[in-house]
mmCIF file of C-alpha atoms in Angstrom:
data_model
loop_
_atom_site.group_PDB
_atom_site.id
_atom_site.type_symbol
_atom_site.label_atom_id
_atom_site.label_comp_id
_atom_site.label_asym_id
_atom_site.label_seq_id
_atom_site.Cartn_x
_atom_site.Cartn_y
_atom_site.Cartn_z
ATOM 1 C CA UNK W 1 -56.779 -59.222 48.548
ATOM 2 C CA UNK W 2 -55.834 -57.327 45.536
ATOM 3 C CA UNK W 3 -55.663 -53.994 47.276
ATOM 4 C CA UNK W 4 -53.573 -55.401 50.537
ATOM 5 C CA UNK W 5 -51.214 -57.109 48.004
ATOM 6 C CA UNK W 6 -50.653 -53.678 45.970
ATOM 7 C CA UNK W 7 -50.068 -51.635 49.288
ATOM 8 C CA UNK W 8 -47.630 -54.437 50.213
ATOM 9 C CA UNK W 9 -45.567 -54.071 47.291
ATOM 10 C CA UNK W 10 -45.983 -50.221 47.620
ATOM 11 C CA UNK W 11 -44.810 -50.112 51.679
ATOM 12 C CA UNK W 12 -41.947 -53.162 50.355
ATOM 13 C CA UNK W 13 -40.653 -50.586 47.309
ATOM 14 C CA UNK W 14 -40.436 -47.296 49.244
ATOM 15 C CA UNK W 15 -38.089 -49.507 52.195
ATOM 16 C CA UNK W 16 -34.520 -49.075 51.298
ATOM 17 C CA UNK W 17 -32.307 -52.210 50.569
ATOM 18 C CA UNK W 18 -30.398 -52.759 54.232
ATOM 19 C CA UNK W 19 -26.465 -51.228 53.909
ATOM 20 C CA UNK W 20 -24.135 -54.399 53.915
ATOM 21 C CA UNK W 21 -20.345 -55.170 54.577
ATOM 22 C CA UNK W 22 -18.436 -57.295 52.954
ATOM 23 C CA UNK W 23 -14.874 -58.784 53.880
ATOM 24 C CA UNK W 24 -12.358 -60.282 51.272
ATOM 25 C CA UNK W 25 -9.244 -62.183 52.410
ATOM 26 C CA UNK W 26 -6.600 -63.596 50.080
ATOM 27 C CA UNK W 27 -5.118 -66.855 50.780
ATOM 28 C CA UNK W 28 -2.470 -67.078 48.524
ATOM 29 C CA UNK W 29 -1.200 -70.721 48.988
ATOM 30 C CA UNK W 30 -4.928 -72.077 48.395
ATOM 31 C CA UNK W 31 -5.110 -69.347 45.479
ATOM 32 C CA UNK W 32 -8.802 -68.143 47.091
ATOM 33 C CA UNK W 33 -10.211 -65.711 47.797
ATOM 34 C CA UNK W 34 -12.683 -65.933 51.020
ATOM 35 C CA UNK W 35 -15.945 -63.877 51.188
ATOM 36 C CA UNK W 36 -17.839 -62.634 54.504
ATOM 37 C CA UNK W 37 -20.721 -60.882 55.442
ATOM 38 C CA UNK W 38 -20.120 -57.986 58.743
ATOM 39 C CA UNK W 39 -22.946 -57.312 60.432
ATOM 40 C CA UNK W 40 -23.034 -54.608 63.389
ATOM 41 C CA UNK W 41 -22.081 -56.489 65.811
ATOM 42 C CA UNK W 42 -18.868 -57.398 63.992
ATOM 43 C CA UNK W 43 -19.795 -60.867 63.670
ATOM 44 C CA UNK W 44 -19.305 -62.458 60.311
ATOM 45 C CA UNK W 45 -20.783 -64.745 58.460
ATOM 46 C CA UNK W 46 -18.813 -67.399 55.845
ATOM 47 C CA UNK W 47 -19.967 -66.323 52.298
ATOM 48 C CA UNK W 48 -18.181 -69.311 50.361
ATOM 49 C CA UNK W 49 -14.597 -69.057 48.270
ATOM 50 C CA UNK W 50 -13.872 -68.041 45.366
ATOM 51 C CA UNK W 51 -11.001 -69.276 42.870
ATOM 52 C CA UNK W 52 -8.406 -66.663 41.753
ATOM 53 C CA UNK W 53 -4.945 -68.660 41.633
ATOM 54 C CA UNK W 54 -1.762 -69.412 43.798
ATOM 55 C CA UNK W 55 -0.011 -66.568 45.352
ATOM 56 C CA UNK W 56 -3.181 -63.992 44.856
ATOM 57 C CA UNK W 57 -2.153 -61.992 47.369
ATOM 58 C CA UNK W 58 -2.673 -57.725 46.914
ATOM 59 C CA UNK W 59 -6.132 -56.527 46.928
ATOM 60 C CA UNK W 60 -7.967 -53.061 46.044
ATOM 61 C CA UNK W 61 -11.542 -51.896 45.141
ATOM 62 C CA UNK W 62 -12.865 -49.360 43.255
ATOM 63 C CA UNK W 63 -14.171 -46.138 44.839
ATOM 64 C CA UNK W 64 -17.934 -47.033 43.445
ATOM 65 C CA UNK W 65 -17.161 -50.100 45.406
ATOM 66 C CA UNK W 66 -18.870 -52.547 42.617
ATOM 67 C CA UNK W 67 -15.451 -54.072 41.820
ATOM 68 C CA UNK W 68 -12.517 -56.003 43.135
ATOM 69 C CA UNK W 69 -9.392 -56.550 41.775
ATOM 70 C CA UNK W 70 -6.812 -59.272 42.666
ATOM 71 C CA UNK W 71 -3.610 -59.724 41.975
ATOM 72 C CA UNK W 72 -1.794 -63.356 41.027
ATOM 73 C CA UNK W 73 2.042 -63.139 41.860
ATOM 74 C CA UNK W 74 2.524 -66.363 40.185
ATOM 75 C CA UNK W 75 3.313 -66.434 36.796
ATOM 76 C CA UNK W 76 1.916 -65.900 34.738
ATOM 77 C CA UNK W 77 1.574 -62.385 36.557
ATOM 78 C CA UNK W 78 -2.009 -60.912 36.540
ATOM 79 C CA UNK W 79 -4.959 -58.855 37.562
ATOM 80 C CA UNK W 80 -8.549 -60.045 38.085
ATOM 81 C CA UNK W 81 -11.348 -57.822 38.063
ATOM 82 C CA UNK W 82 -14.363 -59.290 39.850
ATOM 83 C CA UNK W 83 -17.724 -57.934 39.709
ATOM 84 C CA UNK W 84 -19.410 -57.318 43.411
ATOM 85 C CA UNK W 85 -22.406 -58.415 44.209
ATOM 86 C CA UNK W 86 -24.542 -55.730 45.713
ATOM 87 C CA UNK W 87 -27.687 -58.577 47.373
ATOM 88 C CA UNK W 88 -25.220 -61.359 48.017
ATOM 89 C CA UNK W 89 -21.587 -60.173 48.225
ATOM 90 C CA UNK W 90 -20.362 -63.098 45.516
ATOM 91 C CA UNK W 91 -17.567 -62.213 43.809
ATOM 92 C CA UNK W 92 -17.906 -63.062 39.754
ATOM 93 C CA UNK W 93 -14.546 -62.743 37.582
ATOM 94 C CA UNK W 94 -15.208 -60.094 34.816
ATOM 95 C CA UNK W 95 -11.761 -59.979 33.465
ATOM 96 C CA UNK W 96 -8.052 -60.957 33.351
ATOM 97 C CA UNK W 97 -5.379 -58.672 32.164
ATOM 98 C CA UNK W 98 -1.403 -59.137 32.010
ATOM 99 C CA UNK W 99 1.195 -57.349 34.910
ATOM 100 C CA UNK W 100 4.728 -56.950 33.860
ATOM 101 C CA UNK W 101 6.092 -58.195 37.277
ATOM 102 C CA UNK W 102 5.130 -59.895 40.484
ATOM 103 C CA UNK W 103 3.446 -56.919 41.893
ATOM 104 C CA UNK W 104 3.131 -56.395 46.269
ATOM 105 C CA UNK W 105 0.589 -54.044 46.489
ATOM 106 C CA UNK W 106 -2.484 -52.380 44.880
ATOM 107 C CA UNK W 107 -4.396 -49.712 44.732
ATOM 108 C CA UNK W 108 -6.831 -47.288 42.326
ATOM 109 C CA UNK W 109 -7.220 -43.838 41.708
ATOM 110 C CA UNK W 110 -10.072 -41.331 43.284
ATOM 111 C CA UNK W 111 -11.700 -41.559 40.010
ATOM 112 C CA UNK W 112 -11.562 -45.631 39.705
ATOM 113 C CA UNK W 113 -10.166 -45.531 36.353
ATOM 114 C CA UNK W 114 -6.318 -46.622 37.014
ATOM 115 C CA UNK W 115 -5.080 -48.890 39.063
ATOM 116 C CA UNK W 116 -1.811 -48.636 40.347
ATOM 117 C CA UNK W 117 0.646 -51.700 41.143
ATOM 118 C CA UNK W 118 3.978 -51.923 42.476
ATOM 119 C CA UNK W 119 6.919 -54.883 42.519
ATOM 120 C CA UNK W 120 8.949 -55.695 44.987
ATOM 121 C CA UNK W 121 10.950 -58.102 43.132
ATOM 122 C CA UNK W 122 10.886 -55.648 39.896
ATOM 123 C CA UNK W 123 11.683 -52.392 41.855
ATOM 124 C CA UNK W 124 9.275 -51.007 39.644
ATOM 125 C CA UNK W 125 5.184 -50.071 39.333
ATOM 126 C CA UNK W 126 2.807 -50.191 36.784
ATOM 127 C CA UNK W 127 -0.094 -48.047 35.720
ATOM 128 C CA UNK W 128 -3.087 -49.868 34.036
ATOM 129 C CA UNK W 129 -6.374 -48.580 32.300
ATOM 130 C CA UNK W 130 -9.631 -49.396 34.104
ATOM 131 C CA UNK W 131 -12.497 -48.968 31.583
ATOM 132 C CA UNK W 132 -15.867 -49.647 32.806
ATOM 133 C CA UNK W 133 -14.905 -50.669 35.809
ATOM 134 C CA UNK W 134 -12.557 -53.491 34.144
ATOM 135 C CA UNK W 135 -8.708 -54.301 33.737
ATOM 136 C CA UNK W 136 -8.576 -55.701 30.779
ATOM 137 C CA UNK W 137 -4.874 -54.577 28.654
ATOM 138 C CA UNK W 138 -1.461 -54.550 30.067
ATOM 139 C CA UNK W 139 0.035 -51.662 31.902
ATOM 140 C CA UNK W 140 0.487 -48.130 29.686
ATOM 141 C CA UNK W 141 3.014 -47.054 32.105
ATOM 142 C CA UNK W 142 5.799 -49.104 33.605
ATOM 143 C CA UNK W 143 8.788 -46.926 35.497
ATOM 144 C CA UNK W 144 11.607 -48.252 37.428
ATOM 145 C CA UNK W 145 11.906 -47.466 41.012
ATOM 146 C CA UNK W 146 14.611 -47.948 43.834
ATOM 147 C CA UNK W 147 14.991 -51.122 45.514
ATOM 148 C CA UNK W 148 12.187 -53.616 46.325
ATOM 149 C CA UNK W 149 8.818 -51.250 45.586
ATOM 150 C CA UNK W 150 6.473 -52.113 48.088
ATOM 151 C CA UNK W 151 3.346 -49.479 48.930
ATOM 152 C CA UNK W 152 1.886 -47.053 46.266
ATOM 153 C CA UNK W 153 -0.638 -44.740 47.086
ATOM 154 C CA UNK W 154 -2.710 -41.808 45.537
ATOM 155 C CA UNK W 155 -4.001 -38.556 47.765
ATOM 156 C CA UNK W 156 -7.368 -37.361 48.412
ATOM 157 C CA UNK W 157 -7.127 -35.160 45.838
ATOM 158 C CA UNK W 158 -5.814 -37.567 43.614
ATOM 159 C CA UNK W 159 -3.014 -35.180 42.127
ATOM 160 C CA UNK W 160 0.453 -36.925 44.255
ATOM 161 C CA UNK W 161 1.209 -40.338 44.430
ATOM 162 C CA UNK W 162 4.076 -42.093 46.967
ATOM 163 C CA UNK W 163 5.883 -45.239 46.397
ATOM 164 C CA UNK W 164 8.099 -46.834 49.143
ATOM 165 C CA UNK W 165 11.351 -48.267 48.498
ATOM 166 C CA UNK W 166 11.941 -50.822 50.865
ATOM 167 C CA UNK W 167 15.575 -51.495 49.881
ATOM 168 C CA UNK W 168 16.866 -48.220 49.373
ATOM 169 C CA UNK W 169 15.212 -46.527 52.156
ATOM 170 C CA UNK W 170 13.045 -43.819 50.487
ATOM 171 C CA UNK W 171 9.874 -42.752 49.495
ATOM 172 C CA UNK W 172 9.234 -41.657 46.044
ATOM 173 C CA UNK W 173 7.052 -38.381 45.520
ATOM 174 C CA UNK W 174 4.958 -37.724 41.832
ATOM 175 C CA UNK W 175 2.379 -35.767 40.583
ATOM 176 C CA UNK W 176 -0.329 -37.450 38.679
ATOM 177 C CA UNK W 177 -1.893 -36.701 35.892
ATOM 178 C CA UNK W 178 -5.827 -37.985 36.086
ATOM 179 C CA UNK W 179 -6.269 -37.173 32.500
ATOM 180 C CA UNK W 180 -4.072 -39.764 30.908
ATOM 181 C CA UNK W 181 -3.136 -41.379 34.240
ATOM 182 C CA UNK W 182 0.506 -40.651 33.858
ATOM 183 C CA UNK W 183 3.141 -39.739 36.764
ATOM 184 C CA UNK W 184 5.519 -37.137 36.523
ATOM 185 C CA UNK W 185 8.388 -36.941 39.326
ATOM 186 C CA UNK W 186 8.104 -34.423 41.818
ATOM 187 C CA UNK W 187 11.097 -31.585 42.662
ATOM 188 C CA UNK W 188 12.541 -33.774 44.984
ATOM 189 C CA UNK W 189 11.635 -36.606 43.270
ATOM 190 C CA UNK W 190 12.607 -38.687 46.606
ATOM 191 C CA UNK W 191 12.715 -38.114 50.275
ATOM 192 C CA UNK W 192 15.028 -40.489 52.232
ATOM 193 C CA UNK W 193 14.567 -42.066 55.494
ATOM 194 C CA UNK W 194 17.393 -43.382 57.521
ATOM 195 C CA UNK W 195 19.147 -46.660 56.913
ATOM 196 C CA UNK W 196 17.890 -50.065 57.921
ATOM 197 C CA UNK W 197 13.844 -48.164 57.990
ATOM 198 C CA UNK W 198 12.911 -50.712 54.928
ATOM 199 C CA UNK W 199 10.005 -48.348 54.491
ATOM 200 C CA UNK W 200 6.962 -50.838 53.612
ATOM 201 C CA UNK W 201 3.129 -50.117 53.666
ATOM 202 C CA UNK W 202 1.773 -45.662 53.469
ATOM 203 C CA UNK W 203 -1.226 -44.636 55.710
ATOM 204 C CA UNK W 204 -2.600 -41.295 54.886
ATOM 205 C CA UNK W 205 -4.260 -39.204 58.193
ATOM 206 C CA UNK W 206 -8.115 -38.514 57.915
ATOM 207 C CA UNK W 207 -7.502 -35.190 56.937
ATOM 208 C CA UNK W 208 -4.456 -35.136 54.421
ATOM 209 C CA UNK W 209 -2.358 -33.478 56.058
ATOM 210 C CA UNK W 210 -0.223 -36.230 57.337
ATOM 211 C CA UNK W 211 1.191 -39.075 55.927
ATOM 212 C CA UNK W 212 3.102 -42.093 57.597
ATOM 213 C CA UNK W 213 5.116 -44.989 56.642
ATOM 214 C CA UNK W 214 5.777 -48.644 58.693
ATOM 215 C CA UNK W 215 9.332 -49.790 58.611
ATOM 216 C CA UNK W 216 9.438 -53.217 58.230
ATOM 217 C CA UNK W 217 12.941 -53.979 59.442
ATOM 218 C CA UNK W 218 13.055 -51.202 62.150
ATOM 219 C CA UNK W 219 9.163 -51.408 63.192
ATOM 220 C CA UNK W 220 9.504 -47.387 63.049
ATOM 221 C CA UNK W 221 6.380 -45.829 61.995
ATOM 222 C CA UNK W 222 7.823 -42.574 60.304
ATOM 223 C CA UNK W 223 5.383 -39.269 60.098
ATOM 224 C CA UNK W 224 5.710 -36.617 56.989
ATOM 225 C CA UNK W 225 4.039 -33.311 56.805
ATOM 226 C CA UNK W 226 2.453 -33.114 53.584
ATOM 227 C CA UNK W 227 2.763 -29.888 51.430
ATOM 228 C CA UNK W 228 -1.128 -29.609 49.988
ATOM 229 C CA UNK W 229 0.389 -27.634 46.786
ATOM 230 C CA UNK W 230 3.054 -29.342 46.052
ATOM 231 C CA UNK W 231 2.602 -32.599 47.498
ATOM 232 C CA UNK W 232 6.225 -32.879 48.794
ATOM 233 C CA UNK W 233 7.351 -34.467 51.978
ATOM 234 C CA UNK W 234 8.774 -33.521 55.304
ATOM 235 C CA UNK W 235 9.775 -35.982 57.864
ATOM 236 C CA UNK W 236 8.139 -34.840 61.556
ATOM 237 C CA UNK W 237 9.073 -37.924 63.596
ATOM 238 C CA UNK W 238 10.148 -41.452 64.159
ATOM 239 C CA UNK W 239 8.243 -43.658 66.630
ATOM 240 C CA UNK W 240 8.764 -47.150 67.833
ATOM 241 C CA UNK W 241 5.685 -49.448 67.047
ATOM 242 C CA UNK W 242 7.311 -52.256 69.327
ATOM 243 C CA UNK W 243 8.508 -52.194 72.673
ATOM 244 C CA UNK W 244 12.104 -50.855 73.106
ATOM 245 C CA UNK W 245 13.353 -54.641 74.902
ATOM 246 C CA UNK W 246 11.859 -56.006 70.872
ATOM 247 C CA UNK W 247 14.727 -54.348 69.455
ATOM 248 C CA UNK W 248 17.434 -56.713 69.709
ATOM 249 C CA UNK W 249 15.221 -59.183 68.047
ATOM 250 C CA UNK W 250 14.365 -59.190 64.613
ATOM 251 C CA UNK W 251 11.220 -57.115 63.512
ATOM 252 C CA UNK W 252 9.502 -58.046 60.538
ATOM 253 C CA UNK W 253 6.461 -55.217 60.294
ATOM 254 C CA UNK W 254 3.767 -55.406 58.090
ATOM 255 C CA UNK W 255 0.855 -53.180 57.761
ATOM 256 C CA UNK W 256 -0.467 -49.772 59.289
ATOM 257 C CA UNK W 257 -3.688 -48.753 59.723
ATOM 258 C CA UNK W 258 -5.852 -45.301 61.107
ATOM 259 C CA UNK W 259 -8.967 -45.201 62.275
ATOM 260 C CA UNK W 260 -11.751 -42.702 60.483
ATOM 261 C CA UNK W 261 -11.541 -40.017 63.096
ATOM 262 C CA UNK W 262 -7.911 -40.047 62.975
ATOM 263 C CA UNK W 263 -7.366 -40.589 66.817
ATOM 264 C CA UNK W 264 -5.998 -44.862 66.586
ATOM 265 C CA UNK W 265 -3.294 -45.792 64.992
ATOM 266 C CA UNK W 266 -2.894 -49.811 64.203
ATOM 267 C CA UNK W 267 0.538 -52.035 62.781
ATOM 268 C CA UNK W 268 1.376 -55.309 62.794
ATOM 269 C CA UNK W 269 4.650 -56.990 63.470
ATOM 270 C CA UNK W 270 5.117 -60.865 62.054
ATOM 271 C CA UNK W 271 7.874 -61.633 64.611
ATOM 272 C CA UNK W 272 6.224 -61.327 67.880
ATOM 273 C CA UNK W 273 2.964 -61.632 65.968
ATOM 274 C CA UNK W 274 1.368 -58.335 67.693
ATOM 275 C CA UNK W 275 -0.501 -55.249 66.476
ATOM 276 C CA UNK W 276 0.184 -52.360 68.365
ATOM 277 C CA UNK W 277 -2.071 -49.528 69.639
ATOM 278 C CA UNK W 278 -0.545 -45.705 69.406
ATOM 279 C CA UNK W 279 -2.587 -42.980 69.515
ATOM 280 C CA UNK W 280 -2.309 -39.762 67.505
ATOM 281 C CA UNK W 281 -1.614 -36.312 69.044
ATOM 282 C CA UNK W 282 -4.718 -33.798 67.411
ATOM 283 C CA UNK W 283 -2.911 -30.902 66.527
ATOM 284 C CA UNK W 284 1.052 -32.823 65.354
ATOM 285 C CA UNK W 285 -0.504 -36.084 64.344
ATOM 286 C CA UNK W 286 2.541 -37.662 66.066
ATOM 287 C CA UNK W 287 2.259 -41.306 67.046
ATOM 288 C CA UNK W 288 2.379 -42.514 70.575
ATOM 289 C CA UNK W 289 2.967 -46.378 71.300
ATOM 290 C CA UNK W 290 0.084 -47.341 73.841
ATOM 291 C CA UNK W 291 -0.090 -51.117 74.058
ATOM 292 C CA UNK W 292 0.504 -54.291 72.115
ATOM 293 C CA UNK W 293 -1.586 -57.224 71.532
ATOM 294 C CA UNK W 294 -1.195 -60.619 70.885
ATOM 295 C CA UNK W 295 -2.707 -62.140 67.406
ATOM 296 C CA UNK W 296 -2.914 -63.894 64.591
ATOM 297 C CA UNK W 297 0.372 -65.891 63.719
ATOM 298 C CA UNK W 298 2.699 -63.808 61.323
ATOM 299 C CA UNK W 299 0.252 -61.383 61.207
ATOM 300 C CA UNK W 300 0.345 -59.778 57.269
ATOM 301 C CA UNK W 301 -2.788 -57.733 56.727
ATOM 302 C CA UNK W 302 -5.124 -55.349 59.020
ATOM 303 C CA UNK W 303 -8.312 -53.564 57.858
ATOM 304 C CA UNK W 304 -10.512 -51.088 60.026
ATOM 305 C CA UNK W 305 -13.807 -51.099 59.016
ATOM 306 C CA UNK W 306 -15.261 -47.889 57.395
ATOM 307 C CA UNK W 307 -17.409 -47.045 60.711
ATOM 308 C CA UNK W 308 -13.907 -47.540 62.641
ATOM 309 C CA UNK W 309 -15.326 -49.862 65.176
ATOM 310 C CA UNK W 310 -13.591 -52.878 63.980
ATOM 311 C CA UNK W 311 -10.253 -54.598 63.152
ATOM 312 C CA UNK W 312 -9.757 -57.396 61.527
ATOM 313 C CA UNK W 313 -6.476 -59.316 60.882
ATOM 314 C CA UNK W 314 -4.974 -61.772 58.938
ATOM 315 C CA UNK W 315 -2.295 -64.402 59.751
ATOM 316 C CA UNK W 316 -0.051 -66.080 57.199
ATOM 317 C CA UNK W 317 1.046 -69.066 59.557
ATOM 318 C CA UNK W 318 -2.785 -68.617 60.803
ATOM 319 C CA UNK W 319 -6.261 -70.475 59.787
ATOM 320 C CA UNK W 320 -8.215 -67.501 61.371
ATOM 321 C CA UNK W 321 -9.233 -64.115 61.116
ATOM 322 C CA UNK W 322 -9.565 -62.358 63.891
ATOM 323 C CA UNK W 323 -12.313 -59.756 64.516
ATOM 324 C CA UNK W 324 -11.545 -57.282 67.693
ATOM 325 C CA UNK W 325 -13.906 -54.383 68.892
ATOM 326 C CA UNK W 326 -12.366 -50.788 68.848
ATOM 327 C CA UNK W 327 -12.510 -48.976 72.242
ATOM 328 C CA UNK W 328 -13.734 -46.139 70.941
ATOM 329 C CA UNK W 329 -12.836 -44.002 73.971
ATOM 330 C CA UNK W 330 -8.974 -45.443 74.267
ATOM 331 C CA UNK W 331 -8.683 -47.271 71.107
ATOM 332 C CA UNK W 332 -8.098 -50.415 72.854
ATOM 333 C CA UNK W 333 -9.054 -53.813 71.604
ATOM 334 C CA UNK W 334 -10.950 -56.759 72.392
ATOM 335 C CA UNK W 335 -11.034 -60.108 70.498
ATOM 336 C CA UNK W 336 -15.075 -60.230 69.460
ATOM 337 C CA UNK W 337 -14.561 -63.218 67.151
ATOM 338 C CA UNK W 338 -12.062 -65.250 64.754
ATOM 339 C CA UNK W 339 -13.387 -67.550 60.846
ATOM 340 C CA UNK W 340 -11.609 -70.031 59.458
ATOM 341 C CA UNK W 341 -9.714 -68.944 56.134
ATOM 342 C CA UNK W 342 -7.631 -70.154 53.252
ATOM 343 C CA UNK W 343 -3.886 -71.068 53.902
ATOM 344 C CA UNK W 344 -1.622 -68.175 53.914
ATOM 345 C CA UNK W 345 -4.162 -65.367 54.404
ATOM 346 C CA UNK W 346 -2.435 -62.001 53.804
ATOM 347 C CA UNK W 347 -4.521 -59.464 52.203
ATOM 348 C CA UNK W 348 -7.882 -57.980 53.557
ATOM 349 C CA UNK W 349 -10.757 -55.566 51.796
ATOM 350 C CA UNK W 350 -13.750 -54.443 53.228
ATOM 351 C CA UNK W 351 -16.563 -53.271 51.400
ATOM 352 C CA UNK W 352 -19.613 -51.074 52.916
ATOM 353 C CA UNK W 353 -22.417 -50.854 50.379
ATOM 354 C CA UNK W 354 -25.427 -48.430 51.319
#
């Protein structure tokens, strides 16, 4: 018995620990934040809630993927740093440190030791020190921006970071120190896009060499050619993400997403509450609008999941999330699945541990 137990334990120790997904949705008017577990199939299963506070609303996660940090847009304005769960996918609050605004989006650096923040009500973003994996002290850099800062986002390379202005149509362009986590403007400091754009959420392509930009008020989905030395801009084209008889109505768009291989392109649009399927040319990377589907009401976030065979999306006016199956062939989608979530779900994360 001894010997069957101790080659038990041997065979049990030498078997990895299965790879898990986790999902993380925002509901900022119950201030929670809902937990899932993904398994292949796309199905998930309801992990519990857990408190944060009312309006959490922007999400991000480190790049080691053992933290979460949430954002409270109610004052007083904050970030919480969870720790992950590897076994169980519970979320356990490690810290709370001070914002200097109501911040709209967030995101880290390659390295995981900033994380970045930017206000649309401020028109400005913040810089704050991660150490150990922790927010813990206000911002160290604060800079003002142009009108309603919506989106900021750090390269691959983790040397240029872009900021959309929503309000003043632009995008701004900086290099980034990873030493001392500090931005410096680039020469332009600012590419424009034409008026009435309201240039929202940033999507980088696969590869780096593209990067694109949802208009919320025009539902335009703008591509830039990306200068790999200099990290400058250069706009390639405009597409429409909605159908051309949507444009005498008002379009609200939200989010943008690409799948891993680079070939799907993904937005949402509140009004009509759709997502929209385009696909993306191999050699230009230039959008094409495919089809539209119907989803979620007011339809805020969209995640792919890191094996690109999933989308999930998250209605405000909605107490779902819906789960759809990638075509991987035509990109198309299929509805595999919808949870119950928190009221005012906005924000999603998705977290693939090995």
């Amino acid at each position: 018995m001894k010997i069957a137990s101790a080659a038990a334990m041997a065979i049990a120790a030498a078997v990895p620990v299965s790879a898990k997904t986790y999902v993380y949705v925002s509901a900022a008017q119950d201030g929670v934040i809902d937990a899932f577990e993904m398994d292949a199939t796309g199905a998930l299963t309801p992990l519990g809630k857990t408190a944060a506070g009312k309006l959490v609303m922007p999400m991000a996660v480190d790049p080691a993927r053992r933290h979460l940090y949430a954002v409270v847009r109610s004052e007083p304005f904050r970030v919480l740093t969870y720790d992950i769960d590897a076994a169980s996918g519970a979320l356990r609050q490690k810290a709370d440190a001070p914002l200097p605004d109501s911040m709209a989006y967030a995101s880290t650096d390659r390295t995981g030791r900033f994380l970045f923040t930017a206000s649309y009500d401020g028109s400005r973003i913040a810089i704050s020190a991660i150490k150990d994996g922790l927010v813990e002290q206000g911002a160290i850099q604060v800079l003002p921006t142009g009108e309603k800062a919506h989106s900021i986002r750090i390269d691959a390379g983790n040397r240029f970071l872009y900021v959309t202005n929503l309000g003043s149509d632009q995008i701004l362009q900086f290099g980034f120190d990873a030493a001392s986590g500090t931005l410096t403007p680039l020469d332009p400091p600012l590419v424009k896009t034409k008026p009435g754009n309201g240039p929202r959420h940033i999507e980088f392509s696969p590869d780096g060499r593209f990067l694109y930009v949802i208009g919320e008020l025009s539902g335009n989905v703008i591509q830039f050619g990306r200068d790999r030395d200099r990290g400058t801009l250069t706009e390639l084209s405009t597409t429409l993400t909605v159908p051309a008889s949507d444009e005498q109505r008002r379009i609200w768009s939200s989010d943008i997403a690409i799948t891993p291989d680079g070939r799907f392109m993904y937005t949402s649009e509140r009004t009509s509450s759709t997502i929209s399927l385009l696909t993306l040319a191999a050699a230009s990377g230039k959008p094409s609008l495919v089809d539209a589907y119907p989803t979620e009401t007011q339809p805020r976030g969209i995640r792919i999941d890191p094996t690109g065979k999933f989308l999930l999306v998250a209605g405000e006016k909605s107490d779902r999330l819906s789960v759809y199956r990638i075509d991987p062939d035509s990109g198309a989608l299929r509805l595999i699945g919808r949870q119950p979530v928190g009221r005012a779900a906005n924000w999603i994360e998705i977290v693939d541990l090995p």
